[in-house]
Tab-separated table of C-alpha atoms in Angstrom:
chain	number	residue	atom	x	y	z
A	1	MET	CA	6.093	-6.305	28.180
A	2	LYS	CA	6.202	-5.805	23.991
A	3	LYS	CA	3.221	-4.269	22.535
A	4	LYS	CA	1.386	-5.350	20.506
A	5	ILE	CA	0.376	-2.704	17.257
A	6	CYS	CA	-2.293	-3.508	15.057
A	7	MET	CA	-2.096	-0.878	12.215
A	8	LEU	CA	-4.582	0.149	9.761
A	9	LEU	CA	-3.607	0.868	6.560
A	10	THR	CA	-6.493	1.325	3.566
A	11	ASN	CA	-3.556	0.359	0.497
A	12	ALA	CA	-1.571	-2.523	-0.221
A	13	PHE	CA	1.530	-1.277	1.100
A	14	ALA	CA	3.688	-1.324	-1.970
A	15	PRO	CA	5.223	-0.361	0.621
A	16	ASP	CA	3.538	2.741	1.887
A	17	VAL	CA	6.811	4.673	2.876
A	18	ARG	CA	5.538	6.931	5.286
A	19	VAL	CA	3.293	3.624	7.163
A	20	TYR	CA	6.881	1.739	6.537
A	21	LYS	CA	8.963	4.239	8.242
A	22	GLU	CA	6.788	4.503	11.427
A	23	ALA	CA	6.255	0.671	11.921
A	24	ARG	CA	9.804	-0.071	10.998
A	25	TYR	CA	10.547	1.914	14.410
A	26	LEU	CA	8.871	0.596	16.675
A	27	VAL	CA	9.652	-2.921	16.061
A	28	GLU	CA	13.227	-1.435	16.785
A	29	GLN	CA	12.355	-0.331	19.506
A	30	GLY	CA	10.832	-3.811	21.119
A	31	CYS	CA	7.203	-3.862	19.551
A	32	SER	CA	5.064	-6.361	17.694
A	33	VAL	CA	3.862	-4.658	14.691
A	34	ARG	CA	1.138	-6.104	12.390
A	35	ILE	CA	-0.393	-4.111	9.807
A	36	LEU	CA	-3.103	-4.909	7.863
A	37	CYS	CA	-3.754	-4.059	4.335
A	38	TRP	CA	-6.616	-3.118	1.993
A	39	ASP	CA	-5.213	-5.035	-1.929
A	40	ARG	CA	-7.520	-3.200	-4.153
A	41	ASN	CA	-6.381	-4.896	-6.950
A	42	PRO	CA	-5.457	-8.589	-6.799
A	43	MET	CA	-3.356	-8.812	-10.016
A	44	ALA	CA	-0.759	-6.861	-8.656
A	45	GLY	CA	-0.106	-10.704	-6.878
A	46	TYR	CA	1.585	-9.156	-3.522
A	47	PRO	CA	1.590	-11.822	-1.278
A	48	ARG	CA	-1.013	-12.426	1.297
A	49	THR	CA	1.074	-12.184	4.196
A	50	GLU	CA	4.369	-11.682	4.369
A	51	VAL	CA	7.342	-10.166	7.085
A	52	MET	CA	9.257	-7.212	5.949
A	53	ASP	CA	12.295	-5.997	8.898
A	54	GLY	CA	10.212	-7.163	11.219
A	55	ILE	CA	6.594	-5.842	10.468
A	56	LYS	CA	4.094	-8.051	9.734
A	57	ILE	CA	2.124	-7.538	6.893
A	58	ILE	CA	-1.650	-8.925	5.708
A	59	ARG	CA	-3.351	-7.681	2.866
A	60	PHE	CA	-7.067	-8.426	2.463
A	61	ARG	CA	-7.856	-8.594	-0.589
A	62	ARG	CA	-11.246	-6.815	-2.526
A	63	PRO	CA	-10.590	-5.271	-5.262
A	64	SER	CA	-12.344	-1.824	-6.349
A	65	VAL	CA	-10.332	1.249	-8.316
A	66	ALA	CA	-8.416	3.690	-5.609
A	67	GLY	CA	-10.460	7.434	-6.070
A	68	THR	CA	-13.526	5.840	-7.269
A	69	GLY	CA	-15.718	7.617	-4.094
A	70	TYR	CA	-18.559	5.363	-3.642
A	71	GLN	CA	-18.330	2.726	-6.377
A	72	GLN	CA	-16.032	1.812	-3.113
A	73	LEU	CA	-18.056	1.432	-0.562
A	74	GLY	CA	-18.257	-2.356	-1.170
A	75	ALA	CA	-15.456	-3.599	-1.232
A	76	PHE	CA	-14.383	-0.919	1.541
A	77	PHE	CA	-16.666	-2.695	3.796
A	78	GLY	CA	-15.626	-5.994	2.644
A	79	TYR	CA	-11.767	-4.611	4.417
A	80	ILE	CA	-14.131	-4.216	7.587
A	81	ARG	CA	-15.407	-7.442	7.888
A	82	ASP	CA	-11.786	-9.039	7.078
A	83	CYS	CA	-10.407	-7.054	9.966
A	84	ARG	CA	-13.188	-7.333	12.156
A	85	LYS	CA	-12.897	-10.917	11.538
A	86	TYR	CA	-8.617	-11.349	11.840
A	87	CYS	CA	-9.010	-9.184	15.194
A	88	LYS	CA	-12.216	-11.031	16.723
A	89	LYS	CA	-9.301	-14.274	18.564
A	90	LYS	CA	-6.796	-11.775	18.910
A	91	GLN	CA	-5.649	-8.155	20.872
A	92	PHE	CA	-3.779	-5.516	20.808
A	93	ASP	CA	-2.062	-3.121	22.941
A	94	TYR	CA	-2.782	-0.248	20.555
A	95	PHE	CA	-5.025	0.587	17.320
A	96	HIS	CA	-2.668	2.936	14.523
A	97	CYS	CA	-5.256	4.199	12.436
A	98	ASN	CA	-3.316	4.994	8.693
A	99	ASP	CA	-5.757	8.125	8.198
A	100	PHE	CA	-9.402	9.029	8.354
A	101	ASP	CA	-10.596	6.007	6.187
A	102	GLY	CA	-8.396	4.286	8.988
A	103	ALA	CA	-10.459	5.607	11.546
A	104	LEU	CA	-13.224	4.510	10.413
A	105	VAL	CA	-12.683	1.015	9.633
A	106	TRP	CA	-11.435	1.037	13.972
A	107	ALA	CA	-15.255	2.007	14.334
A	108	PHE	CA	-16.414	-0.805	13.819
A	109	LEU	CA	-14.139	-3.342	15.420
A	110	LYS	CA	-14.680	-5.130	18.465
A	111	ARG	CA	-11.649	-3.566	19.999
A	112	GLY	CA	-11.465	-4.959	23.809
A	113	PRO	CA	-9.180	-2.811	26.211
A	114	SER	CA	-7.329	-0.891	23.789
A	115	LYS	CA	-6.084	2.284	22.543
A	116	MET	CA	-6.317	4.533	19.433
A	117	ILE	CA	-3.440	6.368	17.885
A	118	PHE	CA	-5.107	7.971	15.255
A	119	ASP	CA	-2.154	9.055	12.169
A	120	MET	CA	-3.708	11.879	10.616
A	121	HIS	CA	-1.937	12.177	7.014
A	122	GLU	CA	-3.279	14.705	5.670
A	123	TYR	CA	-5.906	17.639	6.660
A	124	TYR	CA	-9.445	16.175	6.503
A	125	GLU	CA	-10.913	19.669	5.378
A	126	ASP	CA	-9.271	20.227	2.071
A	127	VAL	CA	-11.784	17.765	0.474
A	128	GLY	CA	-13.979	18.378	-2.956
A	129	LYS	CA	-12.131	19.390	-6.666
A	130	LYS	CA	-13.407	22.722	-7.647
A	131	PRO	CA	-14.574	25.735	-5.087
A	132	GLY	CA	-18.944	25.205	-4.784
A	133	PHE	CA	-22.058	26.221	-3.116
A	134	PHE	CA	-21.087	22.493	-1.187
A	135	ARG	CA	-17.798	22.544	-0.765
A	136	PRO	CA	-17.845	24.490	2.801
A	137	VAL	CA	-20.418	21.996	3.735
A	138	ALA	CA	-18.275	19.330	2.892
A	139	ARG	CA	-15.506	21.150	5.411
A	140	TRP	CA	-17.502	21.775	8.344
A	141	ALA	CA	-18.678	17.679	8.261
A	142	MET	CA	-15.350	16.860	8.083
A	143	ARG	CA	-13.251	18.482	10.736
A	144	LYS	CA	-16.866	17.712	12.725
A	145	ALA	CA	-15.961	14.182	11.992
A	146	THR	CA	-12.135	14.370	12.591
A	147	ILE	CA	-12.858	16.261	15.849
A	148	HIS	CA	-14.816	13.163	17.190
A	149	MET	CA	-12.314	10.546	15.410
A	150	ILE	CA	-9.439	12.926	18.184
A	151	MET	CA	-11.467	12.836	20.869
A	152	ARG	CA	-11.613	8.990	20.502
A	153	SER	CA	-7.854	8.739	20.660
A	154	GLU	CA	-5.110	8.495	22.846
A	155	TYR	CA	-2.450	10.898	20.982
A	156	ALA	CA	-3.783	12.159	17.185
A	157	LEU	CA	-0.438	12.532	14.612
A	158	TYR	CA	-0.806	15.637	13.261
A	159	GLU	CA	1.428	16.855	10.142
A	160	ASN	CA	-0.373	19.955	8.977
A	161	ASP	CA	0.093	23.097	11.317
A	162	LEU	CA	-3.920	23.875	10.392
A	163	TYR	CA	-4.900	21.619	13.191
A	164	LEU	CA	-2.908	23.851	15.042
A	165	GLN	CA	-5.471	26.984	15.282
A	166	LYS	CA	-8.945	26.977	15.466
A	167	PRO	CA	-11.651	25.099	16.818
A	168	TYR	CA	-8.400	22.208	17.366
A	169	ARG	CA	-7.655	24.381	20.423
A	170	LYS	CA	-9.261	23.343	22.137
A	171	ILE	CA	-8.257	20.056	21.832
A	172	GLN	CA	-4.300	20.318	21.759
A	173	LYS	CA	-3.717	17.844	24.219
A	174	LYS	CA	-4.711	14.490	21.697
A	175	LEU	CA	-1.685	16.539	19.186
A	176	LEU	CA	0.848	15.199	18.919
A	177	SER	CA	3.614	16.936	15.269
A	178	LEU	CA	4.859	14.492	12.966
A	179	LYS	CA	6.227	15.283	9.806
A	180	ASN	CA	6.927	13.156	7.553
A	181	TYR	CA	10.621	14.092	6.665
A	182	PRO	CA	12.849	11.627	4.227
A	183	ASP	CA	14.526	9.097	6.100
A	184	ALA	CA	18.124	9.178	5.344
A	185	ASN	CA	18.225	5.304	5.052
A	186	LEU	CA	15.956	5.412	2.532
A	187	VAL	CA	17.243	8.856	-0.039
A	188	ARG	CA	20.259	9.494	0.417
A	189	CYS	CA	21.726	12.734	-1.619
A	190	ALA	CA	23.888	10.634	-4.860
A	191	PRO	CA	25.570	12.356	-7.205
A	192	LYS	CA	23.711	13.541	-10.668
A	193	THR	CA	24.058	10.943	-13.680
A	194	LYS	CA	25.440	11.854	-16.951
A	195	SER	CA	22.920	12.935	-18.851
A	196	SER	CA	22.589	14.521	-23.017
A	197	VAL	CA	19.247	16.296	-21.534
A	198	PHE	CA	17.995	18.514	-18.996
A	199	ARG	CA	15.434	15.142	-16.390
A	200	VAL	CA	12.385	17.200	-15.221
A	201	GLY	CA	11.525	14.543	-12.922
A	202	TYR	CA	7.940	14.643	-10.445
A	203	HIS	CA	8.101	10.836	-8.451
A	204	GLY	CA	4.625	9.959	-5.973
A	205	ALA	CA	1.359	10.265	-5.876
A	206	LEU	CA	-0.568	10.637	-8.780
A	207	ARG	CA	-4.071	12.274	-7.821
A	208	THR	CA	-5.202	15.761	-8.926
A	209	GLN	CA	-3.121	17.268	-10.459
A	210	ILE	CA	-3.804	16.657	-14.492
A	211	PRO	CA	-3.849	19.855	-15.253
A	212	GLU	CA	-0.887	21.044	-13.924
A	213	PHE	CA	0.762	18.054	-15.551
A	214	THR	CA	-1.272	18.814	-18.707
A	215	THR	CA	0.795	22.053	-18.644
A	216	LEU	CA	3.611	20.947	-18.077
A	217	PHE	CA	4.066	18.300	-20.583
A	218	GLU	CA	2.809	21.281	-22.904
A	219	ALA	CA	5.735	23.516	-21.569
A	220	VAL	CA	7.952	20.943	-22.428
A	221	LYS	CA	6.802	20.422	-26.206
A	222	GLY	CA	9.476	20.932	-29.010
A	223	MET	CA	11.928	21.113	-25.999
A	224	ASP	CA	14.668	18.035	-27.182
A	225	ASP	CA	16.792	18.599	-25.009
A	226	VAL	CA	14.325	17.904	-21.910
A	227	ARG	CA	12.614	14.892	-21.021
A	228	VAL	CA	9.747	14.530	-17.944
A	229	ASP	CA	10.258	11.045	-16.288
A	230	ILE	CA	7.022	10.783	-14.412
A	231	HIS	CA	6.781	7.348	-11.204
A	232	GLY	CA	4.206	6.884	-8.975
A	233	ALA	CA	0.939	5.550	-8.701
A	234	GLY	CA	-2.607	6.405	-8.557
A	235	PRO	CA	-5.834	7.610	-10.090
A	236	ASP	CA	-4.122	9.624	-12.329
A	237	LEU	CA	-1.958	7.495	-13.905
A	238	LYS	CA	-4.427	6.146	-16.784
A	239	MET	CA	-4.717	9.081	-17.776
A	240	LEU	CA	-1.283	10.076	-17.220
A	241	LYS	CA	0.432	7.528	-19.296
A	242	LYS	CA	-2.305	8.751	-22.338
A	243	LEU	CA	-2.099	11.720	-22.486
A	244	SER	CA	2.014	11.209	-22.716
A	245	ARG	CA	2.088	8.919	-25.929
A	246	ASN	CA	1.185	12.910	-27.897
A	247	TYR	CA	4.088	14.189	-27.107
A	248	LYS	CA	8.311	13.005	-27.471
A	249	ASN	CA	9.505	13.402	-24.357
A	250	VAL	CA	7.362	12.162	-22.062
A	251	PHE	CA	7.186	9.847	-20.183
A	252	VAL	CA	5.087	7.692	-17.445
A	253	HIS	CA	6.359	5.135	-16.152
A	254	GLY	CA	3.714	4.005	-13.257
A	255	PRO	CA	4.164	2.352	-9.511
A	256	PHE	CA	7.527	2.687	-8.054
A	257	ASN	CA	8.854	1.301	-4.574
A	258	GLY	CA	9.970	3.728	-2.285
A	259	VAL	CA	12.192	2.414	0.121
A	260	THR	CA	14.316	0.688	-2.529
A	261	GLU	CA	14.580	3.075	-5.371
A	262	LEU	CA	13.740	6.244	-4.385
A	263	THR	CA	18.314	7.725	-4.113
A	264	GLY	CA	18.396	5.789	-7.749
A	265	LEU	CA	15.028	8.291	-8.979
A	266	TYR	CA	16.850	11.469	-7.680
A	267	ALA	CA	20.245	10.862	-8.820
A	268	ASN	CA	18.798	10.985	-12.585
A	269	THR	CA	16.374	13.956	-11.552
A	270	ASP	CA	17.782	17.545	-11.927
A	271	VAL	CA	14.838	19.480	-11.279
A	272	VAL	CA	11.087	18.087	-9.915
A	273	PHE	CA	8.483	19.707	-10.973
A	274	ALA	CA	5.612	20.512	-8.592
A	275	GLY	CA	2.741	20.836	-9.577
A	276	TYR	CA	-0.424	21.078	-6.913
A	277	ARG	CA	-4.372	22.615	-7.222
A	278	PRO	CA	-4.050	25.942	-6.123
A	279	TYR	CA	-7.596	26.125	-4.773
A	280	SER	CA	-6.315	23.894	-1.759
A	281	TYR	CA	-7.235	24.980	0.986
A	282	THR	CA	-4.584	24.131	2.416
A	283	ARG	CA	-1.228	25.702	-0.430
A	284	GLU	CA	-0.396	28.055	2.803
A	285	TYR	CA	0.424	25.504	5.341
A	286	GLU	CA	0.899	22.446	3.032
A	287	GLU	CA	4.912	20.352	3.149
A	288	VAL	CA	4.756	17.446	0.770
A	289	VAL	CA	6.939	15.080	1.278
A	290	LYS	CA	8.569	15.863	-2.412
A	291	PHE	CA	9.549	19.268	-0.820
A	292	PHE	CA	11.662	17.349	1.804
A	293	GLU	CA	13.640	15.572	-0.777
A	294	CYS	CA	14.180	16.994	-2.541
A	295	ILE	CA	16.269	19.549	-0.171
A	296	LEU	CA	17.894	16.460	1.396
A	297	THR	CA	18.436	15.003	-2.497
A	298	GLY	CA	19.478	18.385	-3.636
A	299	THR	CA	17.238	18.229	-5.717
A	300	PRO	CA	15.721	22.011	-7.473
A	301	ILE	CA	12.606	22.360	-7.272
A	302	ILE	CA	9.311	24.431	-9.422
A	303	LEU	CA	6.530	25.082	-7.271
A	304	THR	CA	2.671	25.727	-7.654
A	305	GLU	CA	3.814	29.694	-6.311
A	306	ALA	CA	0.374	29.612	-4.310
A	307	TYR	CA	1.932	27.271	-1.824
A	308	THR	CA	3.073	30.078	-0.256
A	309	GLY	CA	4.613	27.200	3.031
A	310	MET	CA	6.764	26.040	1.049
A	311	GLY	CA	6.978	28.890	-1.259
A	312	LYS	CA	8.188	31.235	0.780
A	313	ARG	CA	11.345	29.027	1.962
A	314	ILE	CA	11.784	28.096	-1.170
A	315	GLN	CA	12.454	31.968	-2.260
A	316	LYS	CA	14.310	32.625	0.861
A	317	TYR	CA	17.150	30.095	0.960
A	318	GLY	CA	17.322	29.487	-2.516
A	319	PHE	CA	15.918	26.139	-3.435
A	320	GLY	CA	14.548	26.780	-7.012
A	321	LEU	CA	11.410	28.197	-8.608
A	322	THR	CA	7.874	28.814	-7.615
A	323	CYS	CA	5.281	29.876	-10.776
A	324	ASP	CA	1.872	29.202	-11.886
A	325	THR	CA	1.907	26.043	-12.541
A	326	LEU	CA	-1.352	26.289	-14.686
A	327	SER	CA	0.424	28.484	-17.207
A	328	ALA	CA	2.330	26.537	-19.700
A	329	GLY	CA	4.551	29.468	-19.769
A	330	GLN	CA	5.800	29.796	-16.097
A	331	VAL	CA	6.933	26.800	-16.325
A	332	ARG	CA	8.736	26.703	-19.612
A	333	ALA	CA	10.746	30.209	-18.176
A	334	SER	CA	11.552	28.386	-15.186
A	335	ILE	CA	12.858	24.758	-16.473
A	336	ARG	CA	15.160	27.220	-18.586
A	337	LEU	CA	16.408	28.775	-15.994
A	338	LEU	CA	17.594	25.656	-14.473
A	339	LYS	CA	18.906	23.862	-17.526
A	340	ASP	CA	20.490	26.930	-18.863
A	341	ASP	CA	21.868	29.098	-16.066
A	342	ARG	CA	24.500	25.939	-14.690
A	343	SER	CA	25.915	28.719	-11.585
A	344	PHE	CA	22.004	28.718	-10.890
A	345	TRP	CA	21.062	25.097	-10.136
A	346	GLU	CA	24.333	24.272	-9.321
A	347	THR	CA	23.185	26.893	-6.150
A	348	CYS	CA	20.550	25.700	-5.628
A	349	ARG	CA	21.508	22.743	-5.444
A	350	LYS	CA	24.025	23.974	-2.395
A	351	ASN	CA	21.549	25.638	-0.376
A	352	GLU	CA	19.546	22.518	-0.515
A	353	LEU	CA	22.644	20.223	1.451
A	354	ARG	CA	23.047	22.977	3.543
A	355	GLU	CA	19.914	23.101	4.827
A	356	ALA	CA	19.445	19.467	5.020
A	357	LYS	CA	20.144	18.636	8.442
A	358	LYS	CA	16.719	20.777	9.475
A	359	TYR	CA	15.084	17.498	8.650
A	360	ASP	CA	16.194	15.213	10.456
A	361	TRP	CA	13.158	11.626	10.202
A	362	SER	CA	15.309	10.122	13.312
A	363	ASN	CA	14.763	13.257	15.569
A	364	GLU	CA	11.287	13.370	14.752
A	365	VAL	CA	9.902	10.064	14.556
A	366	LYS	CA	11.253	9.565	18.187
A	367	ILE	CA	7.568	11.098	19.016
A	368	LEU	CA	6.224	7.660	18.733
A	369	ASN	CA	7.665	6.965	22.114
A	370	THR	CA	5.410	9.447	23.624
A	371	ALA	CA	2.124	8.368	21.526
A	372	TYR	CA	3.103	4.662	22.614
A	373	GLN	CA	4.485	5.266	26.262
A	374	LEU	CA	7.494	3.753	24.787
A	375	ASP	CA	9.968	5.518	27.280
A	376	LYS	CA	8.034	3.861	30.312
A	377	LEU	CA	9.125	0.214	29.042
């Protein structure tokens, strides 16, 4: 019998690449998949309903601005009401809750005998923009809430290996690893296009990175043979567009389609700047999808040195460079080395392509067979 799966997603699915990859796989295995989305920006013009590669997408329009915290509560509870109304007369075998807010929505639904899969895209204890007195309290609260949701799930999918440490060890039987490796069908290694300038790129979510991007902009200031291209959406987009006007060689383009455009974006990128807040609690274990995309496309990377988990691999295998991404001098020196030493740049690219086969989404995603008991069909 075809399993009926309802995914809960608190964005508009523009599309959300990770969610798309998982949903498409489930459809390919014979499941019926619907995604209930929270469309915060009606002006974007996304259709209320559509079908994409067999995935049925339903968008509920509740205007709000992502990243504004408590200001979104009214719209968030409106989205919950929309989901309750939609699910009231429908029966699903599983609810697939994307992130902690998706699990919160699930808690308010009339679910019947259905089971819940908790898809943890992040490590939720990493809260607070800066270290301070309240940060440990917030971390403790999020830890308790996350454990509660994991216990209520059939399985919880995790990406960050911090979930293998205390206090999650007692509930390890609920945990299944699902690393967010790129799908080779969506992002492929293509020859770099020719350019008269050295192209520094960033293609992804824009949040909590204003200090790092400001440092990058200052680092390339006056470098006429370098340009910076930033593609993405998020709370930082408006500020980044404003900042970019002060630099002749910095361009902030806004959202892109991660399903159809990634290959082209990386073909037009010579190095990726991956600057993240150095005080993140997850920095030793974090594995961002950008890291894997660089490896798959053979694009050297400049990474914040505090992210030692990825940084050790960059240094060991020669994928690029790590530095203090809040130091304009260090960022500028890293860009210059990769730009001026073509042999070093080509070596980094070859090293990445040699290791790319280790990060295979087509094998990684098969863990969903266990989560949904697809092998028993």
